[in-house]
CSV table of N, CA and C in Angstrom, one decimal:
chain,number,residue,atom,x,y,z
U,649,MET,N,-10.7,-23.3,-10.9
U,649,MET,CA,-11.1,-21.4,-10.5
U,649,MET,C,-10.5,-20.9,-9.2
U,650,ILE,N,-10.4,-21.6,-7.7
U,650,ILE,CA,-10.0,-21.3,-6.9
U,650,ILE,C,-8.5,-20.8,-7.3
U,651,ALA,N,-7.9,-21.9,-7.7
U,651,ALA,CA,-5.9,-22.1,-7.7
U,651,ALA,C,-5.9,-20.7,-8.2
U,652,GLN,N,-6.8,-20.6,-9.6
U,652,GLN,CA,-6.9,-19.1,-10.1
U,652,GLN,C,-6.2,-17.7,-9.7
U,653,MET,N,-8.1,-17.7,-8.8
U,653,MET,CA,-7.9,-16.7,-7.7
U,653,MET,C,-7.3,-15.7,-7.4
U,654,LEU,N,-6.5,-17.8,-5.7
U,654,LEU,CA,-6.1,-17.2,-5.0
U,654,LEU,C,-3.8,-17.1,-6.5
U,655,ALA,N,-4.0,-17.5,-6.9
U,655,ALA,CA,-2.4,-17.7,-7.7
U,655,ALA,C,-2.2,-15.4,-8.4
U,656,THR,N,-3.8,-15.4,-9.1
U,656,THR,CA,-4.0,-14.0,-9.1
U,656,THR,C,-3.7,-12.7,-7.9
U,657,HIS,N,-4.1,-13.5,-6.7
U,657,HIS,CA,-4.3,-12.4,-5.2
U,657,HIS,C,-2.9,-12.3,-5.2
U,658,SER,N,-2.0,-13.6,-5.4
U,658,SER,CA,-0.3,-14.0,-5.0
U,658,SER,C,0.3,-12.8,-5.2
U,659,ILE,N,0.1,-13.4,-6.8
U,659,ILE,CA,1.0,-12.0,-8.4
U,659,ILE,C,0.8,-10.6,-8.0
U,660,LEU,N,-0.7,-10.0,-8.0
U,660,LEU,CA,-1.0,-8.7,-7.5
U,660,LEU,C,-0.2,-8.3,-5.1
U,661,VAL,N,-0.2,-9.4,-5.2
U,661,VAL,CA,-0.3,-8.3,-3.7
U,661,VAL,C,1.8,-8.8,-3.6
U,662,LYS,N,2.7,-9.2,-4.8
U,662,LYS,CA,3.8,-9.4,-5.3
U,662,LYS,C,4.4,-7.8,-6.1
U,663,VAL,N,3.3,-7.7,-7.0
U,663,VAL,CA,3.8,-6.5,-7.8
U,663,VAL,C,2.8,-5.2,-7.0
U,664,PHE,N,2.4,-5.5,-5.8
U,664,PHE,CA,2.3,-4.1,-4.7
U,664,PHE,C,3.3,-4.5,-3.7
U,665,LEU,N,4.1,-5.1,-3.5
U,665,LEU,CA,5.1,-5.1,-3.0
U,665,LEU,C,6.3,-4.3,-3.6
U,666,ALA,N,6.0,-4.7,-5.1
U,666,ALA,CA,7.5,-3.7,-6.1
U,666,ALA,C,7.2,-3.0,-5.6
U,667,PHE,N,5.6,-1.9,-5.8
U,667,PHE,CA,4.5,-1.2,-6.7
U,667,PHE,C,5.7,0.3,-5.7
U,668,LEU,N,5.2,-0.3,-3.9
U,668,LEU,CA,5.9,0.6,-2.8
U,668,LEU,C,7.1,0.7,-2.8
U,669,VAL,N,8.1,-1.2,-3.1
U,669,VAL,CA,10.1,-0.2,-3.3
U,669,VAL,C,9.8,0.6,-4.5
U,670,ALA,N,9.8,0.8,-5.0
U,670,ALA,CA,9.8,2.0,-5.8
U,670,ALA,C,9.6,3.6,-5.7
U,671,GLY,N,7.8,3.1,-5.1
U,671,GLY,CA,7.7,4.3,-4.2
U,671,GLY,C,8.5,5.6,-3.6
U,672,LEU,N,9.5,4.2,-3.3
U,672,LEU,CA,10.6,5.5,-2.3
U,672,LEU,C,11.4,5.8,-3.0
U,673,PHE,N,12.0,5.8,-4.2
U,673,PHE,CA,12.3,6.9,-4.9
U,673,PHE,C,11.5,8.0,-5.2
U,674,ILE,N,10.3,8.3,-6.0
U,674,ILE,CA,9.6,9.4,-5.3
U,674,ILE,C,10.1,10.7,-5.4
U,675,PRO,N,10.2,11.2,-4.1
U,675,PRO,CA,11.1,11.7,-3.1
U,675,PRO,C,12.3,12.2,-3.8
U,676,LYS,N,13.3,11.1,-4.1
U,676,LYS,CA,14.6,11.4,-4.3
U,676,LYS,C,14.2,12.1,-5.7
U,677,MET,N,13.7,12.1,-7.3
U,677,MET,CA,13.2,11.9,-7.8
U,677,MET,C,12.5,13.1,-8.1
U,678,THR,N,11.6,14.3,-7.0
U,678,THR,CA,11.4,15.3,-7.3
U,678,THR,C,11.7,16.1,-5.8
U,679,ALA,N,12.6,15.5,-5.9
U,679,ALA,CA,13.7,16.7,-4.9
U,679,ALA,C,14.0,17.9,-4.7
U,680,GLN,N,13.9,18.6,-5.9
U,680,GLN,CA,14.5,20.1,-6.6
U,680,GLN,C,12.9,20.9,-7.2
U,681,LYS,N,11.7,19.7,-6.7
U,681,LYS,CA,10.1,20.1,-7.4
U,681,LYS,C,9.3,20.2,-6.5
U,682,PRO,N,9.0,21.0,-5.2
U,682,PRO,CA,7.8,20.7,-4.8
U,682,PRO,C,6.0,20.5,-5.7
U,683,LEU,N,6.1,21.3,-6.4
U,683,LEU,CA,5.1,20.7,-7.4
U,683,LEU,C,5.0,19.4,-8.2
U,684,GLY,N,6.2,19.2,-8.5
U,684,GLY,CA,6.0,17.7,-8.8
U,684,GLY,C,6.2,16.6,-8.2
U,685,PHE,N,6.6,16.9,-6.7
U,685,PHE,CA,6.2,15.5,-5.3
U,685,PHE,C,4.7,15.6,-5.4
U,686,ARG,N,4.3,16.7,-5.3
U,686,ARG,CA,3.2,16.9,-4.6
U,686,ARG,C,2.2,16.1,-6.1
U,687,LYS,N,2.0,15.8,-7.1
U,687,LYS,CA,1.7,15.7,-8.4
U,687,LYS,C,2.0,14.2,-8.3
U,688,ALA,N,3.2,13.1,-8.2
U,688,ALA,CA,4.1,12.2,-8.5
U,688,ALA,C,3.0,12.1,-6.5
U,689,SER,N,3.1,12.3,-5.7
U,689,SER,CA,1.8,11.7,-4.7
U,689,SER,C,1.2,11.6,-5.0
U,690,PHE,N,0.2,12.3,-6.2
U,690,PHE,CA,-0.8,12.1,-5.9
U,690,PHE,C,-1.3,10.9,-6.9
U,691,ILE,N,0.1,10.3,-8.4
U,691,ILE,CA,-0.6,9.1,-8.8
U,691,ILE,C,0.4,8.6,-8.1
U,692,TYR,N,0.9,8.1,-7.1
U,692,TYR,CA,1.4,7.6,-6.4
U,692,TYR,C,0.0,7.1,-5.4
U,693,THR,N,-0.8,7.9,-5.1
U,693,THR,CA,-2.2,7.3,-3.9
U,693,THR,C,-3.7,6.8,-5.0
U,694,MET,N,-3.7,7.2,-6.7
U,694,MET,CA,-3.7,6.7,-6.9
U,694,MET,C,-3.8,5.3,-7.7
U,695,VAL,N,-2.9,4.9,-7.6
U,695,VAL,CA,-2.1,3.6,-8.3
U,695,VAL,C,-1.9,3.3,-7.3
U,696,PHE,N,-2.2,3.4,-5.7
U,696,PHE,CA,-1.6,2.4,-4.9
U,696,PHE,C,-3.2,1.8,-4.1
U,697,GLN,N,-3.8,3.2,-4.2
U,697,GLN,CA,-5.1,2.5,-4.2
U,697,GLN,C,-5.7,1.6,-4.9
U,698,GLY,N,-5.6,2.3,-6.4
U,698,GLY,CA,-6.2,0.9,-7.4
U,698,GLY,C,-5.7,-0.4,-7.0
U,699,ILE,N,-4.7,-0.9,-7.0
U,699,ILE,CA,-3.8,-2.0,-6.7
U,699,ILE,C,-4.6,-3.3,-5.2
U,700,ALA,N,-4.3,-1.9,-4.6
U,700,ALA,CA,-5.1,-2.3,-2.7
U,700,ALA,C,-6.7,-2.7,-4.0
U,701,THR,N,-7.3,-2.3,-4.4
U,701,THR,CA,-8.5,-2.3,-4.2
U,701,THR,C,-9.1,-3.6,-5.2
U,702,MET,N,-7.8,-4.2,-6.1
U,702,MET,CA,-7.7,-4.9,-6.8
U,702,MET,C,-7.7,-6.0,-6.3
U,703,ILE,N,-6.2,-6.5,-5.2
U,703,ILE,CA,-5.0,-6.8,-4.2
U,703,ILE,C,-7.8,-8.0,-3.3
U,704,ALA,N,-8.4,-6.9,-2.3
U,704,ALA,CA,-9.4,-6.8,-2.0
U,704,ALA,C,-9.9,-8.1,-3.0
U,705,PHE,N,-10.3,-7.3,-4.2
U,705,PHE,CA,-11.4,-7.9,-4.5
U,705,PHE,C,-11.4,-9.0,-4.6
U,706,THR,N,-9.8,-9.8,-5.5
U,706,THR,CA,-9.6,-10.9,-5.7
U,706,THR,C,-9.3,-11.7,-4.9
U,707,GLY,N,-9.0,-11.4,-3.3
U,707,GLY,CA,-9.0,-12.1,-1.6
U,707,GLY,C,-10.6,-12.1,-2.1
U,708,LEU,N,-11.6,-11.4,-2.1
U,708,LEU,CA,-12.9,-11.7,-1.5
U,708,LEU,C,-13.5,-12.4,-2.9
U,709,ILE,N,-12.9,-12.6,-4.0
U,709,ILE,CA,-13.9,-13.2,-4.6
U,709,ILE,C,-13.1,-15.2,-4.4
U,710,ALA,N,-12.2,-15.0,-4.1
U,710,ALA,CA,-11.3,-16.1,-3.7
U,710,ALA,C,-12.1,-16.7,-2.2
U,711,MET,N,-12.4,-16.5,-2.1
U,711,MET,CA,-12.8,-16.7,-0.1
U,711,MET,C,-14.1,-16.7,-0.5
U,712,VAL,N,-15.1,-16.1,-1.1
U,712,VAL,CA,-16.5,-16.7,-1.6
U,712,VAL,C,-17.2,-17.6,-2.2
U,713,PHE,N,-15.9,-17.7,-3.5
U,713,PHE,CA,-16.0,-19.0,-4.2
U,713,PHE,C,-15.1,-20.1,-3.9
U,714,GLY,N,-14.4,-19.7,-3.1
U,714,GLY,CA,-13.7,-21.0,-2.7
U,714,GLY,C,-14.1,-21.1,-1.0
U,715,ASP,N,-15.4,-21.6,-0.6
U,715,ASP,CA,-15.1,-21.8,1.0
U,715,ASP,C,-14.6,-21.8,1.3
U,716,LEU,N,-13.9,-20.3,1.7
U,716,LEU,CA,-12.6,-20.4,2.7
U,716,LEU,C,-12.4,-19.8,3.9
U,717,GLY,N,-14.4,-19.2,4.3
U,717,GLY,CA,-14.6,-18.6,5.3
U,717,GLY,C,-13.8,-17.1,5.7
U,718,LEU,N,-14.5,-16.8,6.4
U,718,LEU,CA,-13.3,-15.6,7.3
U,718,LEU,C,-12.7,-16.5,8.3
U,719,SER,N,-11.3,-16.3,8.2
U,719,SER,CA,-10.2,-17.2,9.2
U,719,SER,C,-9.5,-16.2,10.1
U,720,ILE,N,-9.1,-16.0,10.3
U,720,ILE,CA,-7.9,-15.1,11.3
U,720,ILE,C,-7.4,-14.3,10.8
U,721,ALA,N,-6.5,-15.2,10.0
U,721,ALA,CA,-5.4,-14.7,8.5
U,721,ALA,C,-6.4,-14.1,7.0
U,722,THR,N,-7.2,-14.2,7.5
U,722,THR,CA,-8.0,-13.4,6.3
U,722,THR,C,-8.9,-12.4,7.5
U,723,MET,N,-9.4,-12.2,8.5
U,723,MET,CA,-9.4,-10.9,9.0
U,723,MET,C,-8.1,-10.0,9.7
U,724,ILE,N,-7.1,-10.2,9.8
U,724,ILE,CA,-5.7,-9.9,9.3
U,724,ILE,C,-5.8,-8.8,7.8
U,725,MET,N,-6.1,-10.1,7.3
U,725,MET,CA,-5.1,-8.9,5.7
U,725,MET,C,-6.2,-8.2,5.6
U,726,ILE,N,-7.4,-7.9,6.1
U,726,ILE,CA,-8.7,-6.9,6.1
U,726,ILE,C,-8.2,-6.1,6.8
U,727,VAL,N,-7.6,-6.2,8.1
U,727,VAL,CA,-7.6,-4.8,8.8
U,727,VAL,C,-6.4,-4.3,8.4
U,728,ILE,N,-5.1,-5.0,8.2
U,728,ILE,CA,-3.8,-4.5,7.7
U,728,ILE,C,-4.5,-3.7,5.8
U,729,TRP,N,-5.2,-4.5,5.4
U,729,TRP,CA,-5.9,-3.4,4.2
U,729,TRP,C,-6.3,-2.2,4.4
U,730,GLY,N,-6.7,-1.7,5.4
U,730,GLY,CA,-7.9,-0.5,5.9
U,730,GLY,C,-7.2,-0.1,6.2
U,731,LEU,N,-6.1,-0.5,7.3
U,731,LEU,CA,-5.1,0.2,7.9
U,731,LEU,C,-4.1,1.0,6.9
U,732,MET,N,-3.7,0.2,6.1
U,732,MET,CA,-3.1,0.6,4.3
U,732,MET,C,-3.9,2.0,3.9
U,733,MET,N,-5.0,1.4,4.2
U,733,MET,CA,-5.6,2.3,3.1
U,733,MET,C,-5.6,4.2,3.7
U,734,PHE,N,-6.1,3.5,5.1
U,734,PHE,CA,-6.6,4.6,6.2
U,734,PHE,C,-5.4,5.7,6.2
U,735,ILE,N,-3.7,5.4,6.0
U,735,ILE,CA,-2.7,6.2,6.6
U,735,ILE,C,-2.5,6.6,4.5
U,736,GLU,N,-2.7,6.0,3.2
U,736,GLU,CA,-2.3,6.6,2.3
U,736,GLU,C,-3.4,7.2,2.0
U,737,ILE,N,-4.4,7.6,2.3
U,737,ILE,CA,-5.8,8.8,2.0
U,737,ILE,C,-5.2,9.9,2.9
U,738,LYS,N,-4.9,9.6,4.5
U,738,LYS,CA,-4.7,10.7,5.3
U,738,LYS,C,-3.3,10.7,5.3
U,739,LYS,N,-1.7,10.7,4.3
U,739,LYS,CA,-0.7,10.9,4.3
U,739,LYS,C,-1.3,11.9,2.1
U,740,TYR,N,-1.5,11.9,1.6
U,740,TYR,CA,-1.9,12.4,0.5
U,740,TYR,C,-2.7,13.6,0.8
U,741,LYS,N,-3.6,13.8,1.7
U,741,LYS,CA,-3.8,14.9,1.7
U,741,LYS,C,-3.1,16.1,2.7
U,742,LEU,N,-2.5,15.3,4.0
U,742,LEU,CA,-1.2,15.7,3.9
U,742,LEU,C,-0.2,17.2,3.6
U,743,ILE,N,-0.2,16.2,2.3
U,743,ILE,CA,0.9,16.8,0.5
U,743,ILE,C,-0.2,17.5,0.5
U,744,LYS,N,-1.2,16.9,0.0
U,744,LYS,CA,-2.0,18.1,-0.5
U,744,LYS,C,-3.0,19.6,0.0
U,745,ILE,N,-2.7,19.3,0.9
U,745,ILE,CA,-3.0,21.0,1.8
U,745,ILE,C,-2.0,21.4,2.4
U,746,ALA,N,-1.0,20.4,2.1
U,746,ALA,CA,0.4,21.7,2.9
U,746,ALA,C,0.5,23.0,1.9
U,747,LYS,N,2.0,23.9,2.8
U,747,LYS,CA,2.6,24.5,2.0
U,747,LYS,C,4.2,24.3,1.6
U,748,ILE,N,3.8,23.0,0.8
U,748,ILE,CA,4.7,23.0,0.3
U,748,ILE,C,5.7,23.8,-0.6
U,749,GLU,N,5.9,24.3,-1.2
U,749,GLU,CA,6.4,25.1,-1.5
U,749,GLU,C,7.4,25.7,-0.5
U,750,ASN,N,7.9,25.9,0.9
U,750,ASN,CA,8.2,25.9,2.0
U,750,ASN,C,10.2,24.9,1.8
U,751,PRO,N,10.7,24.9,1.6
U,751,PRO,CA,11.6,24.1,1.6
U,751,PRO,C,11.2,23.0,3.0
U,752,GLU,N,11.9,24.3,4.1
U,752,GLU,CA,11.6,23.0,5.4
U,752,GLU,C,10.3,22.1,5.0
U,753,THR,N,9.1,22.7,5.0
U,753,THR,CA,8.1,21.9,4.8
U,753,THR,C,8.0,20.2,3.6
U,754,HIS,N,8.7,20.6,2.2
U,754,HIS,CA,8.9,20.0,1.4
U,754,HIS,C,9.4,19.0,2.3
U,755,LYS,N,11.0,19.4,3.0
U,755,LYS,CA,11.8,18.4,3.5
U,755,LYS,C,10.9,17.4,4.8
U,756,VAL,N,9.8,17.8,5.3
U,756,VAL,CA,8.9,17.1,5.9
U,756,VAL,C,8.6,16.0,5.4
U,757,LEU,N,7.3,16.7,4.6
U,757,LEU,CA,6.9,15.7,3.7
U,757,LEU,C,7.9,14.5,3.1
U,758,LYS,N,8.9,14.6,2.6
U,758,LYS,CA,9.3,13.8,1.5
U,758,LYS,C,9.4,12.9,2.8
U,759,GLY,N,10.3,12.7,3.9
U,759,GLY,CA,10.5,12.1,4.9
U,759,GLY,C,10.1,11.3,5.6
U,760,GLY,N,8.8,12.3,5.7
U,760,GLY,CA,7.5,11.5,6.0
U,760,GLY,C,7.3,10.1,5.2
U,761,PHE,N,7.3,10.3,4.0
U,761,PHE,CA,7.0,10.5,2.5
U,761,PHE,C,7.1,8.3,2.7
U,762,ILE,N,8.4,9.3,3.4
U,762,ILE,CA,9.7,7.6,2.9
U,762,ILE,C,9.6,6.8,3.9
U,763,LYS,N,9.1,7.5,5.5
U,763,LYS,CA,9.1,6.5,6.9
U,763,LYS,C,7.7,5.5,6.6
U,764,ILE,N,6.7,7.0,6.0
U,764,ILE,CA,4.5,5.6,5.7
U,764,ILE,C,5.4,4.1,5.5
U,765,SER,N,6.1,5.1,4.0
U,765,SER,CA,6.4,4.0,2.7
U,765,SER,C,7.2,2.8,3.5
U,766,ILE,N,7.4,2.9,4.1
U,766,ILE,CA,8.9,1.7,5.1
U,766,ILE,C,7.5,0.8,5.6
U,767,ILE,N,6.5,1.6,6.2
U,767,ILE,CA,5.7,1.0,7.5
U,767,ILE,C,4.7,0.5,6.4
U,768,GLN,N,4.7,0.7,5.8
U,768,GLN,CA,3.5,0.3,4.3
U,768,GLN,C,4.0,-1.0,4.1
U,769,ILE,N,5.6,-1.2,3.4
U,769,ILE,CA,6.2,-2.8,3.3
U,769,ILE,C,6.1,-3.3,3.8
U,770,LEU,N,6.6,-2.8,5.2
U,770,LEU,CA,6.8,-4.1,6.8
U,770,LEU,C,5.9,-5.1,6.5
U,771,LEU,N,4.2,-4.0,6.7
U,771,LEU,CA,3.0,-4.6,6.9
U,771,LEU,C,2.4,-5.6,6.1
U,772,VAL,N,3.0,-5.0,4.4
U,772,VAL,CA,2.2,-5.9,3.8
U,772,VAL,C,3.6,-7.1,3.3
U,773,ALA,N,4.9,-6.9,3.3
U,773,ALA,CA,5.9,-8.6,3.4
U,773,ALA,C,5.2,-9.0,4.9
U,774,ALA,N,4.5,-8.3,6.5
U,774,ALA,CA,5.0,-8.6,6.9
U,774,ALA,C,3.8,-10.3,7.3
U,775,MET,N,2.4,-9.8,6.2
U,775,MET,CA,1.7,-10.6,5.9
U,775,MET,C,1.8,-11.8,4.7
U,776,VAL,N,2.8,-11.1,3.8
U,776,VAL,CA,3.3,-12.7,3.1
U,776,VAL,C,3.8,-13.5,3.7
U,777,VAL,N,4.8,-13.4,4.8
U,777,VAL,CA,5.1,-14.0,4.9
U,777,VAL,C,4.3,-15.2,6.5
U,778,LEU,N,3.0,-14.2,7.2
U,778,LEU,CA,2.3,-14.7,7.7
U,778,LEU,C,1.7,-16.2,6.6
U,779,MET,N,0.8,-15.6,5.3
U,779,MET,CA,0.2,-16.7,5.0
U,779,MET,C,1.4,-17.9,3.9
U,780,ILE,N,2.9,-17.7,4.1
U,780,ILE,CA,3.1,-18.9,3.7
U,780,ILE,C,3.9,-19.7,4.4
U,781,LEU,N,3.6,-18.8,6.1
U,781,LEU,CA,4.1,-20.1,7.2
U,781,LEU,C,2.5,-20.8,6.8
U,782,LYS,N,1.8,-19.8,6.9
U,782,LYS,CA,0.8,-20.7,7.0
U,782,LYS,C,0.3,-22.0,5.8
U,783,ALA,N,1.0,-21.5,5.2
U,783,ALA,CA,0.5,-22.2,3.2
U,783,ALA,C,1.6,-24.1,4.6
U,784,LYS,N,2.5,-23.5,5.0
U,784,LYS,CA,3.4,-24.4,4.6
U,784,LYS,C,3.1,-26.0,6.4
U,785,GLY,N,1.8,-24.8,6.5
U,785,GLY,CA,1.3,-25.2,7.7
U,785,GLY,C,2.5,-25.4,9.4
U,786,ILE,N,3.1,-24.5,9.0
U,786,ILE,CA,4.1,-24.1,10.3
U,786,ILE,C,3.1,-23.5,11.2
U,787,LEU,N,2.2,-22.6,11.1
U,787,LEU,CA,1.4,-21.4,12.0
U,787,LEU,C,-0.6,-21.9,11.1
U,788,ALA,N,-0.9,-22.4,12.3
U,788,ALA,CA,-2.3,-22.7,12.2
U,788,ALA,C,-3.1,-21.5,12.4
U,789,ILE,N,-3.2,-20.5,11.6
U,789,ILE,CA,-4.4,-19.5,11.8
U,789,ILE,C,-5.6,-19.5,10.9
């Protein structure tokens, strides 16, 4: 069962990474529609939170039932998860309250959306690399 939970966790992380990369196209697809950008951002945030929560849940189940303990790698994953959720919520709140009909505001928000998405991709990719190095025995954390 533990192998199945870890495999599910791994697959969800890969799906999440693909979702983050696909999210980079949201500002491009809604370039001429500020309100469409706001709606797409809302949907993106909800899906983001859903997938991130599934990742956290499968990781928690694997940790508890697999007697994996609370290692440094697990603590790093928890911190990254919390940081990503915080950033995503702040990003959406900013888009929600902004006067997005203003072309300059819309442009700034689209740029911020892309920059934040790239940071989130780098965080997830760094954690994947860290776990690969740990699994291969190169990194002992």
